[in-house]
Amino acid sequence: MDLFSPVALGDLKLSNRLVMAPLTRSRSGKDGVPNADVAEYYRQRASLGLIVSEATYSSFAGQGFIRQPGLVTEEQVAGWKKVTDAVHAEGGLIVAQVMHAGRATHTGTTGADHLEAPSAIAVDGQSRTYTGKYDYQVPHALTTEELPRIVEEFVTASRNAIAAGFDGVELHGANGYLLHEFLAPTSNTRTDNYGGSPENRARLVIEVVTAVANAIGAEKTSLRISPEHNIQSVIENDAEDVLATYTALVEGIAPLGLANLSILHRDLAGDLVQSLRKSFGGPVLLNTGFAEITTYEEAARVAAEGWGDAVVVGRPAIANPDLVRRWKEELPLNEPDFATFYTEGPAGYTDYPFWQN
Ligand SMILES: Cc1cc2nc3c(=O)[nH]c(=O)nc-3n(C[C@H](O)[C@H](O)[C@H](O)COP(=O)(O)O)c2cc1C
């Protein structure tokens, strides 16, 4: 298959197989409301087959980054509506990535009393807040009784995403945030039904995905995972346990008939990714970039070898609003400016040029 051919993911009919990766850019207000710059940024990138929004928090306690947008308040939903309208006016598709940062944030960012996580184990390192960088705090270990509230927050945020005009939702189960923290034995040392065995560690993620799929429709729901990413002190270095945990997870969600499963892993052709793909049975999105930035050659190889159904592209899409055209016509690329990934204002955000003529 070819990168520029159409593909259906659940309800969504993509005109090409290039998916804009979820990319936190910290351009919204402190109130978590996406502004006109955010709408313009996504509008410019509407020619990608599908846009996955930057991670958007499901509760104030789950906010991960400064100036991150949320899907909690009416104002946030109204702000997102302008973004989705702008993308749709260009003929594009956009789903919301919904996240809870778990312990990988700071109360100086969230404004909450404490962090929420599976177990009271802090991330190693420092978190950036509105007033500077501070050591990660020891989180509150969520009680079994609190978990239905966490599920409900994901459901409400996902309903809010649909109300804001998004074409669907991608639940963030990757990169060391709350759902990923439940999956890994290094961040989850619980002794209730949500810790211990691979099946128990996968339980909360399955419950969240199932509840969201029941609320907004499975064909509009997807999940992103990053097994063995080893990030933010979520370490998964026991290959047998990783396979057992993620197989339990994927087998738990496979009967739902989700829109897609998005997998971030360094070895896309390898046994783990391909075995999860088989267990899932539906469309799989793959991120080829990981440590190294995604190149056209890698993306084209995923398509040519048929390792997945679409390719998720991050940094090249930050720097090239017209990436699909540039890759298709083999035009030169703009280089991403790392220094402006998380800064304020339009510089390094909406001012990357389109190819002229
Ligand atoms: C600036 C930046 C912000 C990111 N924000 C998110 C995010 O909000 N959610 C997420 O799942 N991944 C996030 N990622 C990871 C990307 O989705 C992607 O997996 C990574 O950039 C590797 O792909 P690439 O080489 O094509 O950029 C981010 C990466 C970058 C560079």
Short mmCIF file of N, CA and C and ligand atoms in Angstrom, two decimals, residues 21-24 54-55 97 172 175 224 264 287 289-290 292-294 312-316 318 341-342, ligand 1:
data_model
loop_
_atom_site.label_atom_id
_atom_site.label_comp_id
_atom_site.label_asym_id
_atom_site.label_seq_id
_atom_site.Cartn_x
_atom_site.Cartn_y
_atom_site.Cartn_z
N ALA A 21 0.76 13.50 14.58
CA ALA A 21 0.92 12.97 15.94
C ALA A 21 0.35 13.96 16.95
N PRO A 22 -0.08 13.43 18.10
CA PRO A 22 -0.41 14.33 19.20
C PRO A 22 0.86 15.05 19.64
N LEU A 23 0.82 16.36 19.67
CA LEU A 23 2.02 17.16 19.96
C LEU A 23 1.66 18.30 20.91
N THR A 24 2.10 18.19 22.13
CA THR A 24 1.89 19.26 23.11
C THR A 24 2.68 20.49 22.68
N GLU A 54 -3.03 17.70 20.38
CA GLU A 54 -2.14 17.62 21.54
C GLU A 54 -2.90 17.03 22.73
N ALA A 55 -2.18 16.49 23.68
CA ALA A 55 -2.81 15.91 24.86
C ALA A 55 -3.63 16.97 25.58
N GLN A 97 -6.82 14.02 21.66
CA GLN A 97 -6.13 13.10 22.57
C GLN A 97 -6.49 13.50 24.00
N HIS A 172 -5.01 8.54 25.91
CA HIS A 172 -3.55 8.55 26.02
C HIS A 172 -3.09 7.50 27.03
N ASN A 175 3.57 6.94 27.11
CA ASN A 175 4.54 7.96 27.53
C ASN A 175 4.61 8.28 29.02
N ARG A 224 -3.79 5.09 22.47
CA ARG A 224 -2.36 5.12 22.14
C ARG A 224 -1.57 4.44 23.26
N LEU A 264 3.42 3.27 19.65
CA LEU A 264 4.72 3.94 19.59
C LEU A 264 5.74 2.92 20.08
N ASN A 287 4.07 4.81 14.93
CA ASN A 287 4.98 5.95 14.95
C ASN A 287 6.40 5.46 14.72
N GLY A 289 9.02 7.44 14.39
CA GLY A 289 10.05 8.39 14.79
C GLY A 289 10.74 7.98 16.07
N PHE A 290 10.01 8.03 17.17
CA PHE A 290 10.54 7.65 18.46
C PHE A 290 11.74 8.53 18.79
N GLU A 292 14.59 9.03 17.06
CA GLU A 292 14.99 9.76 15.87
C GLU A 292 13.74 10.30 15.19
N ILE A 293 13.85 11.47 14.60
CA ILE A 293 12.71 12.08 13.92
C ILE A 293 12.27 11.23 12.72
N THR A 294 10.96 11.11 12.53
CA THR A 294 10.43 10.34 11.40
C THR A 294 10.92 10.91 10.07
N VAL A 312 2.05 7.71 11.96
CA VAL A 312 1.90 8.90 12.79
C VAL A 312 3.19 9.72 12.69
N VAL A 313 3.04 11.00 12.36
CA VAL A 313 4.21 11.85 12.12
C VAL A 313 4.16 13.06 13.03
N GLY A 314 5.23 13.28 13.78
CA GLY A 314 5.26 14.37 14.74
C GLY A 314 6.02 15.59 14.26
N ARG A 315 7.33 15.61 14.55
CA ARG A 315 8.11 16.83 14.30
C ARG A 315 8.11 17.31 12.84
N PRO A 316 8.11 16.40 11.85
CA PRO A 316 8.03 16.93 10.47
C PRO A 316 6.73 17.70 10.23
N ILE A 318 5.17 19.47 12.60
CA ILE A 318 5.30 20.77 13.26
C ILE A 318 5.89 21.76 12.26
N PHE A 341 9.29 24.70 20.59
CA PHE A 341 8.26 23.65 20.71
C PHE A 341 7.22 24.01 21.77
N TYR A 342 7.68 24.55 22.91
CA TYR A 342 6.76 24.76 24.04
C TYR A 342 6.67 26.22 24.48
C1 LIG B 1 6.94 18.79 21.01
C2 LIG B 1 6.41 17.40 21.23
C3 LIG B 1 5.23 17.24 21.94
C4 LIG B 1 4.67 15.96 22.12
N1 LIG B 1 3.46 15.83 22.75
C5 LIG B 1 2.85 14.63 22.80
C6 LIG B 1 1.52 14.51 23.31
O1 LIG B 1 0.88 15.50 23.72
N2 LIG B 1 0.96 13.26 23.32
C7 LIG B 1 1.61 12.15 22.86
O2 LIG B 1 1.06 11.04 22.90
N3 LIG B 1 2.87 12.24 22.35
C8 LIG B 1 3.48 13.44 22.29
N4 LIG B 1 4.73 13.55 21.69
C9 LIG B 1 5.30 12.38 21.01
C10 LIG B 1 4.91 12.43 19.51
O3 LIG B 1 3.53 12.16 19.33
C11 LIG B 1 5.73 11.44 18.66
O4 LIG B 1 5.52 10.14 19.16
C12 LIG B 1 7.22 11.77 18.66
O5 LIG B 1 7.42 13.14 18.33
C13 LIG B 1 8.04 10.91 17.68
O6 LIG B 1 7.59 11.08 16.35
P1 LIG B 1 8.35 12.04 15.27
O7 LIG B 1 9.75 11.53 15.11
O8 LIG B 1 7.55 11.88 14.00
O9 LIG B 1 8.34 13.42 15.82
C14 LIG B 1 5.33 14.82 21.58
C15 LIG B 1 6.54 14.99 20.90
C16 LIG B 1 7.08 16.25 20.71
C17 LIG B 1 8.34 16.41 19.91
#
